[in-house]
Amino acid sequence: MSDTGKSVVFRGGGFAPKSRRWVGLAVFVGLIAIAEWGTRSGWISALTMPKPSDVLETFRELYDSGLLFKHLGPSLSRLVVGATIGVSVGISVGVLIALFSYIRSGLVPLVAAIFPIPKIALLPLFVIWFGIGEGSKYALIAFGTFTPTVVATYGAVDNVDRTLIRMGQSFGLSWWSIVRKIVLPGAMPGILSGLRISLAIAIILLVAAEMLGAEFGIGAYILEAGSLYDLERLFAGVVILSLLGVIVSSLIGLVELWLLDWRT
Amino acid sequence: MDIRLDNITHSYDDFEIMRDISLDIPSGQIVCIVGPSGCGKSTLLRIIGGLERPSSGAALQLGEPPAGCLNPLTYIFQDFALLPWRSVAGNVSLVLEDHGIKDAKAQAIIDDVLARTKLADFSKALPKQLSGGMKQRVAIARALAVNPAVMLMDEPLSALDSQTRELLMDDLVDLWTRQPFTAIYVTHNLAEAVRLGHRVVVLSRRPGQIREVVDIDKPLAERAFGDADLDSHQKHLWQLMRDEARAADAELINV
Ligand SMILES: Nc1ncnc2c1ncn2[C@@H]1O[C@H](COP(=O)(O)OP(=O)(O)O)[C@@H](O)[C@H]1O
Ligand SMILES: [Mg+2]
């Protein structure tokens, strides 16, 4: 044996991803740079993909003409109203499913049955039920966010530490206090990660909701550009939806930081 | 307020967990219940606290709980059962809010119980910032806040390391000496039983029956780690338990 010894091979580490803020941005910039270079050099044909700089130009025109906010306004209000209805009804139904045997047995199969229905297919039905105006759009987005919220919520409530609920009962807390002070905060991590999915679905459904009877709205704008094969405007619209997705996801991240600081 | 267990028998389906448990728990005393694991100690405590119904027999309260008692039968759990999203003070105030005790009145109670459990400086800390021993002291403070007639303690020190356990036993003895409380204290640790129990009840393996009741007369405050007479009590208890524990350990668990 040599007297210097051999250092032990390090085999720990990994499996603990850290936040590297700029990497995400670098990926975006890199992909866009490749697309720009490809379209400029003719390596990507103009029919396959528009030039990112042209898309940016289109976006600027949209902004300068004031049309951007004319489209964004109605879309945002549809998103907010629809998602608020869907998420709040979803959380309430999810909690009821998790806490009451009869509701659970009655509603879980129903939720499983309506989850896989493509909500877009129901748009004509919603137009008949709620009218061609805002009603059908709210309904479509609400319905689309409802099912994933229900599933996430009752799963989250099922995972709340039972000993905490026992503790609440043993101190004689009322049913409502236990739900409000123990069940809901305990389920909050699961509900918030469900919310990420529900709100992404809400943005997806925005385009579908604006298929019928919408003059303004990001979805209507994209659909019109699509039917004219105006790729620059199509991409400009898609980029707005992506940005919306990123903003919503970081807002949820902020809410998690604020509400879930108790997690280890 | 005394507690009387009157012929309690309990089964899950056809599976008999305990049989004919009759016991008196006089006010102001700590009664320890020891027995091999699976003999139904936790189940018995749940029955006494009204979290479970016995198959037959009954747990009775004799007399009225003292005035100012918010929750006569109050648990202290092995895993602390603190709400991780509430601060130390918030965890105590949780059990006061439902009784309509708020603001200054609640604050006075919280300050008092945190001082008694030596937690006054940590009232704003979250459970994740506390050591195991401190978490259990928070749970004890929370129990004291409702001024219980009887404390039901299910292996309250079993999740702690042995040094912390010694310190907390001293704390419990101090608390009891300053203001005697009634407690039913379940443990599988015989050293805890002889240190804290005025009376130690030995249960047999499943179905749990009372094998022997040992009274320890020495005042709590005079008991210390490694006392010879406590050791002899502990040896006697171990004699009683060894065969039960060995037999229980060799049984198939029917779950
Ligand atoms: N809810 C339950 N349903 C069925 N069996 C149970 C239940 N709770 C406990 N048991 C069984 O009852 C027996 C006693 O459990 P427990 O009271 O936890 O024992 P101890 O606390 O003495 O270790 C164990 O065999 C356990 O498997
Ligand atoms: Mg137990």
XYZ file of C-alpha atoms and ligand atoms in Angstrom:
547
model
C 0.000 0.000 0.000
C 1.422 3.408 -0.914
C 1.889 5.792 1.991
C 0.157 8.742 0.226
C -3.101 6.824 -0.080
C -5.698 7.241 -2.772
C -8.549 9.684 -2.280
C -11.976 8.083 -2.053
C -13.926 8.274 -5.315
C -16.710 10.851 -4.932
C -20.033 9.336 -5.908
C -22.575 11.582 -4.169
C -24.066 14.651 -5.791
C -26.680 15.018 -8.520
C -30.433 14.424 -8.179
C -30.856 17.898 -6.711
C -31.505 20.349 -9.548
C -30.921 23.969 -8.635
C -32.429 27.039 -10.206
C -30.152 28.446 -12.929
C -32.073 31.502 -13.927
C -30.290 32.465 -17.157
C -30.202 29.032 -18.744
C -33.887 29.166 -19.647
C -33.436 32.501 -21.374
C -30.321 31.236 -23.180
C -32.301 28.296 -24.610
C -34.937 30.685 -26.009
C -32.352 33.052 -27.462
C -30.368 30.172 -28.952
C -33.396 28.621 -30.694
C -34.525 31.981 -32.077
C -31.010 32.746 -33.303
C -30.871 29.412 -35.148
C -34.270 30.103 -36.764
C -33.193 33.586 -37.801
C -29.926 32.331 -39.234
C -31.686 29.435 -41.012
C -34.369 31.585 -42.632
C -31.888 34.281 -43.670
C -29.480 31.844 -45.253
C -32.319 30.083 -47.066
C -31.573 26.833 -45.268
C -35.114 27.020 -43.847
C -37.550 28.016 -46.619
C -39.852 30.979 -46.076
C -42.853 28.640 -46.369
C -41.727 26.477 -43.463
C -41.180 29.201 -40.940
C -41.299 32.979 -40.891
C -38.227 34.995 -40.053
C -38.179 35.770 -36.320
C -37.291 39.390 -37.155
C -40.409 39.627 -39.361
C -42.514 38.216 -36.545
C -41.053 40.841 -34.245
C -41.892 43.508 -36.833
C -45.481 42.227 -37.040
C -45.655 42.318 -33.280
C -44.420 45.904 -33.250
C -47.062 46.917 -35.814
C -49.684 45.229 -33.699
C -48.525 47.217 -30.704
C -48.224 50.545 -32.555
C -51.688 50.259 -34.090
C -53.162 49.704 -30.617
C -54.673 46.436 -31.849
C -52.576 44.421 -29.405
C -54.565 45.595 -26.399
C -57.813 45.402 -28.324
C -57.094 41.689 -28.734
C -55.477 41.121 -25.372
C -58.240 42.781 -23.321
C -61.139 40.471 -24.221
C -58.872 37.413 -24.127
C -57.589 38.202 -20.650
C -61.075 38.849 -19.311
C -62.255 35.518 -20.791
C -59.294 33.772 -19.210
C -59.787 35.388 -15.820
C -63.552 34.903 -15.623
C -63.538 31.386 -17.087
C -60.598 30.134 -15.059
C -61.877 31.710 -11.832
C -65.215 29.930 -12.208
C -63.607 26.636 -13.207
C -60.935 26.675 -10.509
C -63.163 27.758 -7.618
C -65.923 25.264 -8.457
C -63.210 22.657 -9.057
C -61.564 23.188 -5.663
C -64.922 23.062 -3.841
C -66.034 19.893 -5.624
C -62.579 18.356 -5.121
C -62.724 18.978 -1.368
C -66.264 17.533 -1.164
C -65.162 14.444 -3.124
C -62.240 13.948 -0.780
C -64.301 14.297 2.403
C -67.648 12.571 1.759
C -67.975 8.918 0.781
C -71.215 9.286 -1.171
C -70.053 12.315 -3.120
C -66.802 10.523 -3.829
C -68.449 7.350 -5.080
C -70.943 9.363 -7.110
C -68.648 11.927 -8.685
C -65.285 10.256 -9.258
C -66.583 8.136 -12.177
C -68.372 11.190 -13.576
C -65.190 13.260 -13.466
C -63.266 10.402 -15.074
C -65.919 10.331 -17.809
C -65.796 14.034 -18.612
C -62.046 14.517 -18.229
C -61.084 12.982 -21.612
C -63.827 14.728 -23.601
C -62.152 17.262 -25.895
C -63.881 20.367 -24.635
C -63.498 21.976 -28.079
C -66.014 19.462 -29.409
C -68.587 20.851 -27.010
C -68.282 24.457 -28.175
C -71.412 24.320 -30.393
C -73.335 22.907 -27.453
C -72.131 25.727 -25.199
C -73.111 28.257 -27.858
C -76.651 26.849 -27.766
C -76.726 26.801 -23.943
C -74.958 30.047 -23.128
C -75.261 32.103 -26.333
C -72.765 33.131 -28.965
C -71.449 35.974 -26.794
C -69.127 35.787 -23.796
C -71.185 33.115 -21.997
C -70.098 30.226 -24.190
C -66.459 31.314 -23.974
C -66.514 31.516 -20.194
C -68.235 28.139 -20.063
C -65.681 26.441 -22.298
C -62.705 27.719 -20.306
C -64.415 27.064 -16.970
C -65.301 23.525 -17.994
C -61.781 22.864 -19.246
C -60.124 24.038 -16.025
C -62.721 22.381 -13.792
C -61.783 18.724 -14.323
C -58.006 18.950 -13.785
C -58.601 21.139 -10.724
C -61.013 18.594 -9.230
C -58.587 15.730 -9.756
C -55.625 17.669 -8.350
C -57.642 18.887 -5.344
C -59.020 15.591 -4.172
C -55.643 13.968 -4.641
C -54.075 16.746 -2.576
C -56.679 16.464 0.189
C -56.215 12.679 0.283
C -52.539 13.315 0.932
C -53.068 15.654 3.889
C -51.475 14.128 6.969
C -54.297 12.250 8.769
C -52.639 12.745 12.143
C -53.142 16.506 11.764
C -56.858 15.957 11.193
C -56.990 13.600 14.197
C -55.255 16.303 16.201
C -57.890 18.852 15.174
C -60.678 16.479 16.175
C -59.001 15.661 19.474
C -58.995 19.353 20.377
C -62.671 19.588 19.512
C -62.289 21.869 16.494
C -65.429 22.241 14.410
C -65.707 20.528 11.019
C -65.439 23.846 9.251
C -62.364 24.867 11.256
C -60.670 21.589 10.401
C -61.369 22.090 6.692
C -60.301 25.717 6.710
C -57.275 25.556 9.002
C -55.936 22.039 8.436
C -57.266 20.442 5.242
C -57.028 23.377 2.838
C -53.556 24.632 3.861
C -52.302 21.042 3.898
C -53.653 20.461 0.392
C -52.341 23.775 -0.925
C -49.086 22.412 -2.433
C -51.028 19.886 -4.502
C -53.747 22.368 -5.432
C -51.179 24.892 -6.657
C -49.338 22.380 -8.798
C -52.722 21.356 -10.229
C -53.372 25.023 -10.915
C -50.312 25.175 -13.175
C -51.888 22.517 -15.391
C -55.411 23.967 -15.229
C -54.278 27.449 -16.222
C -52.157 26.135 -19.093
C -55.278 24.313 -20.303
C -57.225 27.565 -19.972
C -54.782 29.268 -22.328
C -55.017 26.358 -24.786
C -58.793 26.605 -24.735
C -58.734 30.339 -25.325
C -58.097 29.737 -29.043
C -60.944 27.230 -29.194
C -63.288 29.541 -27.325
C -62.675 32.325 -29.821
C -63.415 30.106 -32.829
C -67.055 31.167 -32.862
C -68.437 34.665 -32.524
C -65.317 36.560 -31.520
C -64.148 39.633 -33.414
C -61.310 40.458 -31.048
C -59.096 38.209 -28.959
C -55.700 36.572 -29.335
C -57.373 33.327 -30.340
C -59.476 35.032 -33.013
C -56.367 36.804 -34.274
C -54.440 33.522 -34.568
C -57.332 31.734 -36.274
C -57.736 34.536 -38.817
C -53.991 34.567 -39.557
C -54.062 30.789 -39.871
C -56.885 30.743 -42.384
C -54.972 33.286 -44.515
C -51.684 31.404 -44.120
C -50.170 34.604 -42.758
C -47.336 32.922 -40.870
C -45.870 36.103 -39.376
C -49.137 37.030 -37.678
C -49.792 33.429 -36.726
C -46.439 33.272 -34.967
C -46.883 36.672 -33.376
C -50.153 35.424 -31.858
C -48.605 32.159 -30.722
C -45.753 34.035 -29.073
C -48.282 36.104 -27.111
C -49.908 32.905 -25.817
C -46.510 31.499 -24.868
C -45.625 34.673 -22.998
C -48.974 34.487 -21.242
C -48.117 30.921 -20.205
C -44.723 31.956 -18.866
C -46.255 34.849 -16.919
C -48.990 32.681 -15.400
C -46.469 30.032 -14.425
C -44.177 32.548 -12.740
C -47.128 34.118 -10.922
C -47.959 30.691 -9.507
C -44.299 30.343 -8.582
C -44.540 33.598 -6.631
C -47.729 32.475 -4.894
C -45.961 29.234 -3.944
C -43.040 31.166 -2.483
C -45.430 33.258 -0.469
C -47.949 30.598 0.649
C -45.670 27.582 0.982
C -42.661 29.038 2.776
C -43.369 26.582 5.591
C -42.210 23.635 3.484
C -38.788 22.278 4.284
C -62.184 14.540 37.267
C -61.284 10.841 37.354
C -61.396 8.368 34.492
C -62.788 4.871 34.838
C -62.327 2.167 32.227
C -65.178 -0.278 32.602
C -64.618 -3.710 31.044
C -63.389 -2.445 27.713
C -63.143 -5.058 24.981
C -62.337 -4.123 21.435
C -62.099 -5.978 18.135
C -61.465 -4.980 14.559
C -63.714 -7.287 12.547
C -63.063 -10.686 14.154
C -59.671 -9.664 15.412
C -59.660 -9.159 19.174
C -57.310 -6.357 20.187
C -58.011 -6.044 23.905
C -60.129 -7.807 26.469
C -61.747 -6.790 29.738
C -59.707 -3.728 30.548
C -60.897 -2.185 33.821
C -58.871 0.564 35.401
C -59.256 3.690 37.519
C -57.195 6.769 36.780
C -57.377 9.090 39.790
C -57.103 12.803 39.300
C -53.645 14.333 39.731
C -51.726 11.166 38.923
C -49.733 9.932 35.948
C -50.660 6.397 34.970
C -48.250 4.747 32.574
C -49.379 1.957 30.284
C -46.683 -0.359 28.987
C -46.946 -3.455 26.837
C -45.472 -5.112 23.764
C -46.107 -3.398 20.472
C -49.427 -4.261 18.876
C -51.112 -4.977 22.214
C -53.579 -2.133 21.707
C -52.104 0.713 23.749
C -52.757 3.343 21.093
C -56.215 1.947 20.451
C -57.012 2.096 24.169
C -55.907 5.723 24.291
C -58.070 6.550 21.263
C -61.026 4.940 23.030
C -60.397 6.982 26.181
C -60.151 10.174 24.121
C -63.370 9.513 22.219
C -61.707 9.035 18.842
C -62.880 5.433 18.650
C -65.834 3.401 20.032
C -65.048 0.222 21.989
C -66.829 -2.990 20.923
C -68.089 -3.334 24.479
C -67.538 -1.659 27.827
C -67.043 2.048 28.248
C -64.643 4.784 29.212
C -66.305 6.936 31.880
C -65.601 10.424 33.187
C -66.268 10.606 36.925
C -67.123 14.075 38.112
C -67.037 17.327 36.230
C -63.930 18.758 34.599
C -62.572 21.731 36.560
C -63.801 25.208 35.671
C -61.926 26.872 32.815
C -61.188 23.545 31.164
C -61.670 23.916 27.412
C -60.931 20.376 26.272
C -61.107 17.837 29.121
C -59.360 14.993 27.261
C -56.329 16.303 25.409
C -53.803 14.363 23.357
C -50.092 14.657 22.957
C -48.986 12.701 19.914
C -45.803 10.791 19.228
C -45.187 12.681 15.983
C -46.069 16.076 17.541
C -48.878 16.823 15.031
C -47.979 20.497 14.672
C -49.326 22.442 11.709
C -46.170 23.179 9.705
C -47.659 26.357 8.215
C -48.313 27.967 11.590
C -45.771 29.487 13.921
C -45.289 28.215 17.458
C -47.760 30.813 18.774
C -50.114 30.055 15.869
C -50.157 26.372 16.720
C -51.196 27.199 20.276
C -53.774 29.749 19.192
C -55.318 27.151 16.834
C -56.897 25.346 19.770
C -58.125 28.583 21.383
C -59.761 30.121 18.295
C -62.642 27.660 18.235
C -63.507 28.600 21.805
C -63.773 32.236 20.784
C -60.646 33.185 22.724
C -58.869 35.871 20.727
C -56.555 38.851 20.918
C -55.350 39.868 24.379
C -56.950 36.974 26.224
C -55.454 34.441 23.805
C -52.111 36.214 23.928
C -52.041 35.958 27.725
C -52.653 32.201 27.581
C -50.091 31.724 24.797
C -47.451 33.706 26.696
C -48.133 31.712 29.847
C -47.894 28.246 28.283
C -44.850 29.144 26.175
C -43.110 30.419 29.284
C -43.971 27.221 31.155
C -42.464 25.137 28.355
C -39.444 27.465 27.978
C -40.418 28.513 24.468
C -41.047 32.216 25.046
C -38.264 33.225 22.649
C -39.511 31.046 19.817
C -43.123 32.117 19.497
C -42.663 33.299 15.900
C -40.616 30.313 14.694
C -42.052 27.799 12.242
C -41.985 24.086 13.165
C -39.392 23.388 10.447
C -36.945 25.567 12.369
C -37.314 23.606 15.623
C -35.573 20.497 16.932
C -37.623 17.432 17.817
C -37.552 18.194 21.532
C -38.739 21.750 20.954
C -41.538 20.521 18.692
C -42.780 18.222 21.423
C -42.615 21.090 23.918
C -44.794 23.116 21.544
C -47.256 20.230 21.518
C -47.185 20.180 25.323
C -47.723 23.951 25.417
C -50.684 23.555 23.062
C -52.152 20.895 25.343
C -51.643 23.048 28.438
C -53.402 25.973 26.709
C -56.778 24.218 26.825
C -56.311 23.498 30.510
C -57.030 19.761 30.179
C -58.467 17.609 32.931
C -56.608 14.576 31.589
C -53.664 14.448 29.172
C -53.518 11.443 26.886
C -49.940 10.912 25.842
C -49.130 8.303 23.185
C -45.392 7.582 23.260
C -44.681 11.318 23.397
C -40.923 10.874 23.654
C -40.416 7.917 21.329
C -39.473 10.020 18.311
C -36.681 11.781 20.219
C -33.064 10.869 20.851
C -32.198 9.649 24.332
C -30.572 12.861 25.608
C -33.546 14.955 24.521
C -35.805 12.368 26.106
C -34.046 12.755 29.481
C -34.359 16.545 29.296
C -38.035 16.374 28.421
C -38.720 13.921 31.239
C -37.212 16.477 33.621
C -39.425 19.152 32.047
C -42.521 16.993 32.508
C -41.628 16.314 36.140
C -41.133 20.064 36.702
C -44.469 20.844 35.098
C -46.219 18.234 37.182
C -44.525 19.348 40.412
C -45.541 22.961 39.916
C -49.085 22.083 38.977
C -50.100 18.408 39.184
C -51.989 17.176 36.127
C -53.678 13.891 35.347
C -52.148 11.893 32.536
C -52.405 8.542 30.848
C -48.988 7.968 29.440
C -48.469 5.178 26.916
C -44.923 4.045 26.287
C -42.883 1.012 25.431
C -39.914 2.491 27.280
C -39.772 1.123 30.841
C -37.316 3.815 32.002
C -39.907 6.479 31.129
C -42.611 4.490 32.894
C -40.718 4.254 36.206
C -39.596 7.876 36.009
C -43.004 9.428 35.322
C -45.609 6.961 36.515
C -47.296 7.011 39.894
C -48.719 3.768 38.685
C -47.584 1.492 35.877
C -50.051 -0.803 34.122
C -48.566 -3.761 32.269
C -50.597 -5.132 29.367
C -50.172 -8.614 27.943
C -49.664 -9.264 24.265
C -52.681 -9.200 21.977
C -55.446 -9.461 22.983
C -54.260 -6.921 25.541
C -55.261 -7.681 29.116
C -54.005 -6.135 32.327
C -51.225 -8.360 33.650
C -50.179 -6.328 36.630
C -50.485 -2.871 38.127
C -47.350 -1.595 39.854
C -47.558 1.396 42.192
C -44.425 3.479 42.614
C -44.677 5.578 45.770
C -41.540 7.675 45.475
C -42.472 11.321 44.670
C -41.727 12.310 41.094
C -39.446 15.168 42.065
C -37.163 12.830 44.020
C -36.733 10.352 41.205
C -33.548 10.621 39.211
C -31.793 8.952 36.328
C -30.358 5.596 37.531
C -32.005 5.423 40.991
C -31.515 1.956 42.498
C -35.130 1.487 43.598
C -36.412 2.673 40.228
C -34.042 0.198 38.600
C -35.484 -2.639 40.605
C -39.009 -1.611 39.545
C -37.795 -1.473 35.967
C -36.233 -4.943 36.232
C -39.468 -6.312 37.626
C -41.438 -4.752 34.760
C -39.007 -6.138 32.238
C -39.399 -9.641 33.739
C -43.141 -9.301 33.232
C -42.817 -8.008 29.707
C -40.006 -10.093 28.307
C -41.971 -13.246 27.617
C -44.930 -11.298 26.289
C -42.694 -9.263 24.015
C -40.881 -12.342 22.758
C -44.125 -14.167 22.054
C -45.658 -11.092 20.429
C -42.606 -10.700 18.252
C -42.915 -14.262 16.945
C -46.566 -13.897 15.936
C -47.678 -13.212 12.398
C -49.279 -9.827 12.184
C -52.689 -10.343 10.717
C -53.157 -7.140 8.755
N -57.958 0.949 12.424
C -57.532 -0.309 12.580
N -58.079 -1.325 11.867
C -57.657 -2.589 12.026
N -56.699 -2.971 12.876
C -56.114 -2.017 13.624
C -56.489 -0.646 13.514
N -55.732 0.083 14.383
C -54.927 -0.798 14.996
N -55.156 -2.062 14.554
C -54.479 -3.265 15.031
O -54.700 -3.316 16.405
C -53.541 -3.785 17.058
C -53.162 -2.836 18.161
O -52.714 -1.624 17.604
P -52.174 -0.428 18.507
O -53.252 -0.006 19.420
O -51.637 0.589 17.575
O -51.001 -1.131 19.301
P -49.815 -0.458 20.140
O -50.024 1.007 20.190
O -49.891 -1.109 21.465
O -48.545 -0.842 19.440
C -52.463 -3.947 16.009
O -52.342 -5.324 15.703
C -52.994 -3.200 14.834
O -52.591 -3.840 13.654
Mg -48.936 2.675 19.414
